[in-house]
mmCIF file of C-alpha atoms in Angstrom:
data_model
loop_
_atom_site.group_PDB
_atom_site.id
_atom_site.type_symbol
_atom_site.label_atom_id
_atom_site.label_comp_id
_atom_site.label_asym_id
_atom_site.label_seq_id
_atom_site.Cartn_x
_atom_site.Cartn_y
_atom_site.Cartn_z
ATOM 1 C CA UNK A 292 15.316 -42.488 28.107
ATOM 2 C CA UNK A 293 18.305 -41.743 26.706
ATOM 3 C CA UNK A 294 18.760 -37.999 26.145
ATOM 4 C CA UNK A 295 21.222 -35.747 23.503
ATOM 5 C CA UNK A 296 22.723 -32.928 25.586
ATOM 6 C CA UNK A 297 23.040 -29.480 23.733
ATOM 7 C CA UNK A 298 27.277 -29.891 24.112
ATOM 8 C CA UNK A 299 27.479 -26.832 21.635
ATOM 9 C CA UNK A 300 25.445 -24.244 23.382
ATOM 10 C CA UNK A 301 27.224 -21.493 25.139
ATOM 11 C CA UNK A 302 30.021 -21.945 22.810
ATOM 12 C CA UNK A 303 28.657 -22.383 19.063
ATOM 13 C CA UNK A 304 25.467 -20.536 19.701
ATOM 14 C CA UNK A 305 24.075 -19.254 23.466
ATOM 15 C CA UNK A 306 22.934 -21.285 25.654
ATOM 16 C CA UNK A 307 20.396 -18.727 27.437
ATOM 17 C CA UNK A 308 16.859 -19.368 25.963
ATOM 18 C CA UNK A 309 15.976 -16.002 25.655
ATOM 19 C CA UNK A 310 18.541 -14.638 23.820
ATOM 20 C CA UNK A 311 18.606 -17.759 21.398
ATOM 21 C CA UNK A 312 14.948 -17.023 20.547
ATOM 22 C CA UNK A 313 15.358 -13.670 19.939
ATOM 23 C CA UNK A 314 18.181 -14.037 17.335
ATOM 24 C CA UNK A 315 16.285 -16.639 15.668
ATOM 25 C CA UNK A 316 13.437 -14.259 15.603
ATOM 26 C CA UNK A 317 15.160 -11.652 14.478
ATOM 27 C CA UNK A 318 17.498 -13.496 11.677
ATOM 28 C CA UNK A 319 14.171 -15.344 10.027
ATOM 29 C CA UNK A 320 13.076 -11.758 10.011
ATOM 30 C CA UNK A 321 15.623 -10.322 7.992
ATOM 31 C CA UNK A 322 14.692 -12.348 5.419
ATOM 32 C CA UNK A 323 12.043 -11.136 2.923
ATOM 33 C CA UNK A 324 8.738 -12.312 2.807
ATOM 34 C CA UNK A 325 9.079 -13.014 -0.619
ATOM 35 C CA UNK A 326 11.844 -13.384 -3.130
ATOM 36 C CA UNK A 327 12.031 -12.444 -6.806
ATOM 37 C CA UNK A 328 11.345 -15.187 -9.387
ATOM 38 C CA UNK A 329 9.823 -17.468 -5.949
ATOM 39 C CA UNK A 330 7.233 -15.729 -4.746
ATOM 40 C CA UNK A 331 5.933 -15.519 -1.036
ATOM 41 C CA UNK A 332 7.778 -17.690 1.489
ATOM 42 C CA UNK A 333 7.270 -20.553 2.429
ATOM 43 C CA UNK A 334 6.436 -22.377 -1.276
ATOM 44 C CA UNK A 335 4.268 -24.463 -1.053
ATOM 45 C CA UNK A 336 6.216 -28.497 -0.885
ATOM 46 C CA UNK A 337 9.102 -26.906 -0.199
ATOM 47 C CA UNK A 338 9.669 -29.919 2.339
ATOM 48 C CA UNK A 339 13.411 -30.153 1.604
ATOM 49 C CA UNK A 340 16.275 -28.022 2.236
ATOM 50 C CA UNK A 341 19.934 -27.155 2.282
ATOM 51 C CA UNK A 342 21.457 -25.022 4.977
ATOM 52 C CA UNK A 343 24.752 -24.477 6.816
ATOM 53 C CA UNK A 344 26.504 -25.458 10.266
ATOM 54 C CA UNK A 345 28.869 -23.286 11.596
ATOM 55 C CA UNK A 346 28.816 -21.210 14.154
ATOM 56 C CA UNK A 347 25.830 -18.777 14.740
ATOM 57 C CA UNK A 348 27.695 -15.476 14.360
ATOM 58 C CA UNK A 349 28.794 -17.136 10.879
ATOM 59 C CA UNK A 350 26.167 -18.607 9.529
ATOM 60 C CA UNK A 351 22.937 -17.973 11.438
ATOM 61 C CA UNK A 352 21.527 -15.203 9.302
ATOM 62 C CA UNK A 353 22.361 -17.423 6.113
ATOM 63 C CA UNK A 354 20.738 -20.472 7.562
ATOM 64 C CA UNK A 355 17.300 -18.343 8.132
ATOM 65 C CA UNK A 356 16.904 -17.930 4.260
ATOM 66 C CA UNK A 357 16.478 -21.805 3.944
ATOM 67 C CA UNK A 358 14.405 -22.329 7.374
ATOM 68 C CA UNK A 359 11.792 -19.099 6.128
ATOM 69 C CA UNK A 360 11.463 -21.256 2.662
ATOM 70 C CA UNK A 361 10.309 -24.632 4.299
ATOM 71 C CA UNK A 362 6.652 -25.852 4.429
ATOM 72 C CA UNK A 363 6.062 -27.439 7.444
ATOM 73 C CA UNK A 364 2.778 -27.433 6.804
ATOM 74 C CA UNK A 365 1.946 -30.776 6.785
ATOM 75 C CA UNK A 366 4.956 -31.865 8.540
ATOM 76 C CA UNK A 367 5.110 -35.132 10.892
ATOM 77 C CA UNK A 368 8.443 -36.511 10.884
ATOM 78 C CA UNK A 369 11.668 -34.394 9.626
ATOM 79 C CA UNK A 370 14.957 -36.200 8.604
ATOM 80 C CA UNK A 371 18.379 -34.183 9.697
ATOM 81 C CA UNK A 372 21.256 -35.529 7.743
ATOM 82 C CA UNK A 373 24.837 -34.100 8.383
ATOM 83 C CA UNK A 374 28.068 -35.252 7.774
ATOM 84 C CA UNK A 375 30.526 -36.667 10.048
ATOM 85 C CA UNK A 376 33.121 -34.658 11.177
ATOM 86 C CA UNK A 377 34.971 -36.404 14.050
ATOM 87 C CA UNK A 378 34.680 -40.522 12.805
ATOM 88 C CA UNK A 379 35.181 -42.333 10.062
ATOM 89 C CA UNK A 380 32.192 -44.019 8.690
ATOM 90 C CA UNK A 381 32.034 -45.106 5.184
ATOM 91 C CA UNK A 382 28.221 -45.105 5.147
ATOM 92 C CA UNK A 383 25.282 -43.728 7.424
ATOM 93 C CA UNK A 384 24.024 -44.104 11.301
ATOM 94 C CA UNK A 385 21.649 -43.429 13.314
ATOM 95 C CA UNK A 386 21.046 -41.840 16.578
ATOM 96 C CA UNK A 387 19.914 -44.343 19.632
ATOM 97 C CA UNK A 388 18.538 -40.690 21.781
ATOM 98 C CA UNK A 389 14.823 -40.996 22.556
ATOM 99 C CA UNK A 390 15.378 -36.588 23.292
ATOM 100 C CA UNK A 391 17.632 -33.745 21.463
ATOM 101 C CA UNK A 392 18.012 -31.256 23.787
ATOM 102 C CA UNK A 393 18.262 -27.301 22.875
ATOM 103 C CA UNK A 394 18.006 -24.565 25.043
ATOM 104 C CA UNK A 395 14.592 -23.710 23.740
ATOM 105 C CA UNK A 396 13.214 -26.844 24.790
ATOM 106 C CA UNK A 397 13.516 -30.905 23.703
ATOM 107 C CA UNK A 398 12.894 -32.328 20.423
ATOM 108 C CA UNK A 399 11.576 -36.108 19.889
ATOM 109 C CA UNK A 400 13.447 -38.446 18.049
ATOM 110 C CA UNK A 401 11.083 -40.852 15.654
ATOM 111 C CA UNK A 402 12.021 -44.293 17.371
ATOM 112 C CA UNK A 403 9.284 -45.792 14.713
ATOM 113 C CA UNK A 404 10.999 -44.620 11.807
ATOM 114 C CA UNK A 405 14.545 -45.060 13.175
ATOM 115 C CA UNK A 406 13.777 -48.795 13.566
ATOM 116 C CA UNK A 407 12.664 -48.934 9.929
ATOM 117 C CA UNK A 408 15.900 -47.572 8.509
ATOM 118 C CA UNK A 409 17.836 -49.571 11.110
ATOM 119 C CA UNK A 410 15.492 -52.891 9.766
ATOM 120 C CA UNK A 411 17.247 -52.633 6.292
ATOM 121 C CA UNK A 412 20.985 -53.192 7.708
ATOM 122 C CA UNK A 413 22.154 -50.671 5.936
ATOM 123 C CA UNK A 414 22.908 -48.086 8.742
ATOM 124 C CA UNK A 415 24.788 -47.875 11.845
ATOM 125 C CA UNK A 416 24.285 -46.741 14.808
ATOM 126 C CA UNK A 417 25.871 -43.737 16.266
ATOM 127 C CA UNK A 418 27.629 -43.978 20.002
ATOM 128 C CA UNK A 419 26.694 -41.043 22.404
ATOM 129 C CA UNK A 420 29.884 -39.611 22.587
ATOM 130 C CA UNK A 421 30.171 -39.344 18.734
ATOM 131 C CA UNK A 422 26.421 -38.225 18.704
ATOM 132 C CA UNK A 423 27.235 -35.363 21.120
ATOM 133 C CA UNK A 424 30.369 -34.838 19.472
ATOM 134 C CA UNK A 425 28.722 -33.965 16.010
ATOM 135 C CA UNK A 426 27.768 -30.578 15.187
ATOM 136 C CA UNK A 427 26.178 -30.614 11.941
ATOM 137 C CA UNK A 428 23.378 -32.388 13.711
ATOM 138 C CA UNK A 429 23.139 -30.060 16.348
ATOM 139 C CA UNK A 430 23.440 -26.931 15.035
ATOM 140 C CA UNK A 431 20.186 -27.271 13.146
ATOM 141 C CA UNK A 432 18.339 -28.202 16.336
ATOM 142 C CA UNK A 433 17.191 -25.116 17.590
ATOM 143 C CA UNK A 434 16.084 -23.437 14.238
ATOM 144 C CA UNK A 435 14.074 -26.534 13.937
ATOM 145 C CA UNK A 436 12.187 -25.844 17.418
ATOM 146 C CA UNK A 437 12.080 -22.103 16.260
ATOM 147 C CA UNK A 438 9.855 -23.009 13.221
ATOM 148 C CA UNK A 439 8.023 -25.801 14.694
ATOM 149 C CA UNK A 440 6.911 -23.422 17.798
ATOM 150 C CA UNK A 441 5.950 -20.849 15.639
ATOM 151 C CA UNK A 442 3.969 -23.478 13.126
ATOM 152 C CA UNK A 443 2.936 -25.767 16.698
ATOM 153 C CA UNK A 444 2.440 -22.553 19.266
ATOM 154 C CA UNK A 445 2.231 -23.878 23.159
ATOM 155 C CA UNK A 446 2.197 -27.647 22.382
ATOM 156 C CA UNK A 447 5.595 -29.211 21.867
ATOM 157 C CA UNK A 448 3.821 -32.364 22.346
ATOM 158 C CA UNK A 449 2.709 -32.012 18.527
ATOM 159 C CA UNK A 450 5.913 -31.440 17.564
ATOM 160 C CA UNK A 451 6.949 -33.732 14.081
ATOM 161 C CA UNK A 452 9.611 -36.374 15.289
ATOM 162 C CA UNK A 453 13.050 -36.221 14.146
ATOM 163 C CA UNK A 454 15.263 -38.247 12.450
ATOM 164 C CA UNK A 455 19.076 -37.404 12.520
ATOM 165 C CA UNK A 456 21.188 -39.081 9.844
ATOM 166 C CA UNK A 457 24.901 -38.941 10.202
ATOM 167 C CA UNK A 458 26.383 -39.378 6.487
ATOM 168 C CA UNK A 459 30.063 -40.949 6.404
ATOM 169 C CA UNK A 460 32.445 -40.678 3.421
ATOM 170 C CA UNK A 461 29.648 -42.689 1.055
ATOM 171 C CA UNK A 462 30.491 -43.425 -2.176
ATOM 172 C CA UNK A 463 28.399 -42.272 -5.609
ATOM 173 C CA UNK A 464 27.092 -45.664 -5.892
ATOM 174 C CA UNK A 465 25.825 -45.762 -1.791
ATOM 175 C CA UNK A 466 24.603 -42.405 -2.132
ATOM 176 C CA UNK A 467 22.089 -43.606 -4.635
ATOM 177 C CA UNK A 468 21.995 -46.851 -2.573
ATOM 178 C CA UNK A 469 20.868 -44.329 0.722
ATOM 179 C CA UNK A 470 18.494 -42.654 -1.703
ATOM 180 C CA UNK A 471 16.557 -45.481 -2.495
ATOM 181 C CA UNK A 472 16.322 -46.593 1.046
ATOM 182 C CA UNK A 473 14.629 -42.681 1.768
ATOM 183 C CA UNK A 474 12.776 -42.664 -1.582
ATOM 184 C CA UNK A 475 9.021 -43.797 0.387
ATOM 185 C CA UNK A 476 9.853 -40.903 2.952
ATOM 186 C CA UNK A 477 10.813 -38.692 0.170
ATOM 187 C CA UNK A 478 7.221 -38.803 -1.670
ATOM 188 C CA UNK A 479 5.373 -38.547 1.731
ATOM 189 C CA UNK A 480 4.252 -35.188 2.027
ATOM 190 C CA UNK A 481 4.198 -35.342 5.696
ATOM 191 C CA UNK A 482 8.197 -35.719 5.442
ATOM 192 C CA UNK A 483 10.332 -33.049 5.572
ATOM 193 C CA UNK A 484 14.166 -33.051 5.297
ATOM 194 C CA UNK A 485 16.766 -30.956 6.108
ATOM 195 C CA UNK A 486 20.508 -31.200 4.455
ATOM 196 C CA UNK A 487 23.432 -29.759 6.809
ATOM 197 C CA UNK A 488 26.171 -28.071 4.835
ATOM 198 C CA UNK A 489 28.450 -25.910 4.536
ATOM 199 C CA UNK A 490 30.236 -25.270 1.403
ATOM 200 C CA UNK A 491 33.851 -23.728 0.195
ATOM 201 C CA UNK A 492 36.621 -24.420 2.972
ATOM 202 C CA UNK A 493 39.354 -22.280 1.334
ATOM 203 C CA UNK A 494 42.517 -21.623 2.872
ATOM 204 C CA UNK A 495 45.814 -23.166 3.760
ATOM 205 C CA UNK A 496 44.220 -24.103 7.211
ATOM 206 C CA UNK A 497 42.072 -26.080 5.245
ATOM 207 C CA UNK A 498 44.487 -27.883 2.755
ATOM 208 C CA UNK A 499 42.618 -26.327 -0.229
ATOM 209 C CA UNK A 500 43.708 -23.177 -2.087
ATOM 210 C CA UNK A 501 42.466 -24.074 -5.498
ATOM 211 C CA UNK A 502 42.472 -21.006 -7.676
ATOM 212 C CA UNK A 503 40.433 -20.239 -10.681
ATOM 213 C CA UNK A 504 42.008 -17.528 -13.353
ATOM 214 C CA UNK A 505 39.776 -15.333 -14.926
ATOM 215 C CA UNK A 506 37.315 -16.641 -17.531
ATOM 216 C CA UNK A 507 38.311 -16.940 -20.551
ATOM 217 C CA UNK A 508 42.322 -17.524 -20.280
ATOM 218 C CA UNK A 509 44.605 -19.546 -21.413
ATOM 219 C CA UNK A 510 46.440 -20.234 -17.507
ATOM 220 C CA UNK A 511 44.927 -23.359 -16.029
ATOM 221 C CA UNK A 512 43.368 -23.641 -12.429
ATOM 222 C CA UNK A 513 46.069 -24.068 -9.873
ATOM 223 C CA UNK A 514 46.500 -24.878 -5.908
ATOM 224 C CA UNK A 515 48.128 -21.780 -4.658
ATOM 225 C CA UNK A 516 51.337 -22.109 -2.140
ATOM 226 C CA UNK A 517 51.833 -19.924 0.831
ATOM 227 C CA UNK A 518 54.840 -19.060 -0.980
ATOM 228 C CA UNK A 519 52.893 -17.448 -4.056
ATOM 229 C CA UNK A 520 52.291 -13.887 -4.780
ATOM 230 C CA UNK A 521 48.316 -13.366 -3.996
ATOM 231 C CA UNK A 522 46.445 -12.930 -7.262
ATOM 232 C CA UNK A 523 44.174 -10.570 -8.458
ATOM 233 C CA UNK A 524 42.515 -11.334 -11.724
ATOM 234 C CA UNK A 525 40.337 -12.083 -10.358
ATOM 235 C CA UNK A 526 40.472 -11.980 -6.336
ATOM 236 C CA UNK A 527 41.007 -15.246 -4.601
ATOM 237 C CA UNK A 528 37.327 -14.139 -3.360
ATOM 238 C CA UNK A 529 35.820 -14.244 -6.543
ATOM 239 C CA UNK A 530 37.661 -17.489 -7.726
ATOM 240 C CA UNK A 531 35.874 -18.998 -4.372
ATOM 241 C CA UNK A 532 32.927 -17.622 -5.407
ATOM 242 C CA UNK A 533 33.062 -19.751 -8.762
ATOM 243 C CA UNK A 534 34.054 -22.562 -7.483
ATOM 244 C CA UNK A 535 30.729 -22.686 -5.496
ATOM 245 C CA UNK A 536 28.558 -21.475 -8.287
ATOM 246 C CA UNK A 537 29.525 -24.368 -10.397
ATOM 247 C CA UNK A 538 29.131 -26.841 -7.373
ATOM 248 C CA UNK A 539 25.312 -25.039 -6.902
ATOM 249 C CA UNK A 540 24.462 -24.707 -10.858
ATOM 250 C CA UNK A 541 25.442 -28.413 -10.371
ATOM 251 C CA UNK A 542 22.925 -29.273 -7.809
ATOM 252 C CA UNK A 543 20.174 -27.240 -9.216
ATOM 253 C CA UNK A 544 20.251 -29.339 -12.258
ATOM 254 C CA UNK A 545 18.859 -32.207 -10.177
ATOM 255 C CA UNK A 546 21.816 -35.254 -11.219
ATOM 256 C CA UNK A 547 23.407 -36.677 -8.864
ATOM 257 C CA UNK A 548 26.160 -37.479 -11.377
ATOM 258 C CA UNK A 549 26.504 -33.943 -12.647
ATOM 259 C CA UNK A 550 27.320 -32.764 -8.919
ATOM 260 C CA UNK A 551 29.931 -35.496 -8.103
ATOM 261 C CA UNK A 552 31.509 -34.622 -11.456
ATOM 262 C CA UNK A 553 31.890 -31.225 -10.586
ATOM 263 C CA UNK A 554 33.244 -32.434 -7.383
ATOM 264 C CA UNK A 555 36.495 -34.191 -9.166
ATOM 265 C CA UNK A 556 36.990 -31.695 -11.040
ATOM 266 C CA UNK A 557 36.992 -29.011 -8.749
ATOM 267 C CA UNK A 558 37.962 -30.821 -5.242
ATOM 268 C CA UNK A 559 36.027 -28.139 -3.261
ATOM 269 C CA UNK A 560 35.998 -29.015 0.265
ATOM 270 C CA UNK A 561 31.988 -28.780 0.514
ATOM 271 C CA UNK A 562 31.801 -30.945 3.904
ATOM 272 C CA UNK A 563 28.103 -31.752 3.539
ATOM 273 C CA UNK A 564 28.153 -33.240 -0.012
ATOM 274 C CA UNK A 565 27.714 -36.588 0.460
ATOM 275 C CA UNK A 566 24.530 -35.719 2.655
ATOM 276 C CA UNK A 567 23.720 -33.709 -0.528
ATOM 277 C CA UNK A 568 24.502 -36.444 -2.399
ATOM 278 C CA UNK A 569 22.193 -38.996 -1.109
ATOM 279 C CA UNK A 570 18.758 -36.185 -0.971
ATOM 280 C CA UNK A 571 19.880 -35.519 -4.908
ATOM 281 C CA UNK A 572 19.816 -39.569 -5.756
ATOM 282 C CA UNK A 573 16.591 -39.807 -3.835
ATOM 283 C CA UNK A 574 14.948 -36.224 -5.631
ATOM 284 C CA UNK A 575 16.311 -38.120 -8.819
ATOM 285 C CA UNK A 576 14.635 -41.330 -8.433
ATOM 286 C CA UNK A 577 11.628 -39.628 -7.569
ATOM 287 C CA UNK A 578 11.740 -37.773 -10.926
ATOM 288 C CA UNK A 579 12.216 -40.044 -13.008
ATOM 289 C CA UNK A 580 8.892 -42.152 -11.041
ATOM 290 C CA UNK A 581 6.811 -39.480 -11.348
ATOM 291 C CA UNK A 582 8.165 -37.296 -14.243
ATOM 292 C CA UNK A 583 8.484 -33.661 -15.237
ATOM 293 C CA UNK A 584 4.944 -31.636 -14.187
ATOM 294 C CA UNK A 585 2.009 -31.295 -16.903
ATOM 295 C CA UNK A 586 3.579 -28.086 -18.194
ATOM 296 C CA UNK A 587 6.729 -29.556 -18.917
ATOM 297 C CA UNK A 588 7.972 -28.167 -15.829
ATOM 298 C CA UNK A 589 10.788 -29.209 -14.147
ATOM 299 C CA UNK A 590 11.141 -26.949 -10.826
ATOM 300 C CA UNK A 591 9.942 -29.622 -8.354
ATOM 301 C CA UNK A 592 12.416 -32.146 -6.789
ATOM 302 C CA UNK A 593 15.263 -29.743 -7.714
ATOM 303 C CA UNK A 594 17.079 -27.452 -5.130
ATOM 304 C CA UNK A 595 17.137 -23.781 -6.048
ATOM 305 C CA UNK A 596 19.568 -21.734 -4.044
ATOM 306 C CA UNK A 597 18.536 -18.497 -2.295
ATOM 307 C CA UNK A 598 21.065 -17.595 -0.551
ATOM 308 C CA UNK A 599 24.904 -17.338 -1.045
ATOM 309 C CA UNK A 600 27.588 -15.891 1.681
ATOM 310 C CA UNK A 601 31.040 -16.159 3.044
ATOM 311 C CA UNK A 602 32.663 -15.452 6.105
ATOM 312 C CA UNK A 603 35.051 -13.108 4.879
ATOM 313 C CA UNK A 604 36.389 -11.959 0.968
ATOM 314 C CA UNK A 605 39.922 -13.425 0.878
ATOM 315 C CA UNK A 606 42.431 -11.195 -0.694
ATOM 316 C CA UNK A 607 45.494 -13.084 0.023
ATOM 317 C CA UNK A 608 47.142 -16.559 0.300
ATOM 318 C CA UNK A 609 47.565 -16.952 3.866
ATOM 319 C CA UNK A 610 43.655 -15.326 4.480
ATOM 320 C CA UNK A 611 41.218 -18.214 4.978
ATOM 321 C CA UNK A 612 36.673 -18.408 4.188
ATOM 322 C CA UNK A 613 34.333 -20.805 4.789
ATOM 323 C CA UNK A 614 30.897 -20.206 2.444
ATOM 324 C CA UNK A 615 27.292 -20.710 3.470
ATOM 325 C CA UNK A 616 24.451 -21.365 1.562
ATOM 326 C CA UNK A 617 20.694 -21.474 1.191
ATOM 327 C CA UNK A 618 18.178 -23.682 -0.685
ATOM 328 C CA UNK A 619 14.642 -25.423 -1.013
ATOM 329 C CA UNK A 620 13.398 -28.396 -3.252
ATOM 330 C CA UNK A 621 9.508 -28.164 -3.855
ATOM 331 C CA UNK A 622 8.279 -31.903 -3.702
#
């Protein structure tokens, strides 16, 4: 049985079990029971959620916000999408492991389900070397044992399956086509899904130094040369800090269409959107089939953020962030 190595461990996060578990522990611990305006943590359907990739002294604390606000309650198969970072694929694929390994222990894939995505034709299939390759598969792996062995204690055996998703550079119109396809999975309540992403890339490093004047003025958003005197009305920080909030106030609308506009406008170098993209056309479709709750409500299917940080507060031109966020959707 064919078997995904942990290739990032003792590099991207440690590769000794113990010490692994313990800043897990201690990171989902940080975080608040409860949060204002949410309530107690987990909510209840909180089934879906959006969390970052990087490294663990970057973003583990961050990514613990959205693991302590998922209900795996009822939990029996969980779908990992991530975006590709090392091939180009213009649509999705699909892992041929039987086993993820972490250091904490192995997790199974869902060969049942897999073979009912891979039944449409719609998805490749990943080879191992670009399946080990990935990271924004991986890097979720071990919070995903954390939670499980604290919601499964001493039987990994009754583990939920897994089902990675690697998301190419899809299109609007496949994203919604990819949402369809995971629209039956989506209204399961036994189905859980997790979206990896980080969000703001800025820096020259990156290719993107799109600046943001203060609000209101009449000087118009511009990319910022190395050559350029750093601004600071407001701080490049702050301009980053915008850019996001309009990408999340976006996605916590619940259209698709809203979030890829934002995305034109804007450029921001969010590497997990089209992942994001195809949850948000599936939570659509699902709203409009079952429609806004009996008190007009319109919280479920939508991601709320809880969670916001970046690696560092840029200053200057030649400085460089990457930004990390939290959120759930109640289903």
């Amino acid at each position: 049985m064919a078997r995904r190595a942990a290739s990032h461990a003792g590099s991207w996060y440690s590769s000794s079990a113990p010490t692994l578990s313990s800043q897990l522990e201690k990171w989902l611990g940080d975080v608040p029971d409860s949060i204002d305006g949410e309530g107690k943590l987990p909510p209840s359907g909180a089934r879906v959620i959006i969390a970052p990739h990087a490294g663990y002294s970057y973003s583990g604390p961050a990514a613990a916000w959205a693991y302590k606000s998922l209900d795996i309650s009822k939990a029996k198969r969980i779908f990992l999408l991530g975006p590709s970072h090392h091939i180009y694929l213009s649509g999705c694929a699909l892992s041929d492991c039987e086993f993820y390994e972490t250091p904490l222990g192995s997790l199974k894939l869902d060969r049942a389900t897999i073979s009912e995505l891979q039944a449409t034709l719609k998805f490749d299939t990943m080879s191992p070397r670009t399946d080990e390759d990935e990271h924004s598969l991986e890097m979720h792996l071990p919070y995903i044992y954390k939670v499980l062995s604290r919601a499964f204690p001493n039987d990994p055996t009754s583990f939920p399956l897994l089902i990675p998703i690697l998301v190419g550079a899809t299109t609007a119109e496949l994203e919604r086509t990819y949402g369809a396809l995971l629209l039956p999975y989506l209204r399961d309540p036994s189905s859980i899904f997790v979206v990896s992403s980080d969000f703001c890339h800025w820096g020259l490093r990156f290719n993107y130094t799109y600046y943001l004047p203060a609000s209101p003025s009449s000087a118009i958003p511009r990319h910022l040369r190395a050559k350029d005197l750093s601004p600071s009305a407001p701080p490049i920080h702050e301009s980053i800090s915008r850019l996001d909030k309009m990408a999340m106030d976006a996605i916590e609308t619940g259209r698709h269409e809203s979030f890829t506009d934002v995305l034109k406008e804007t450029g921001n170098t969010i590497c997990g959107r089209h992942p994001i993209g195809v949850v948000m056309a599936g939570l659509e479709k699902l709203e409009a089939e079952e429609g806004v709750e009996g008190d007009g409500s319109t919280k479920k299917r939508r991601f709320r953020f809880v969670r916001y940080e970046r690696s560092s507060d840029v200053t200057e031109v030649g400085e460089s962030s990457v930004s990390y966020v939290s959120a759930f959707a109640q289903l």
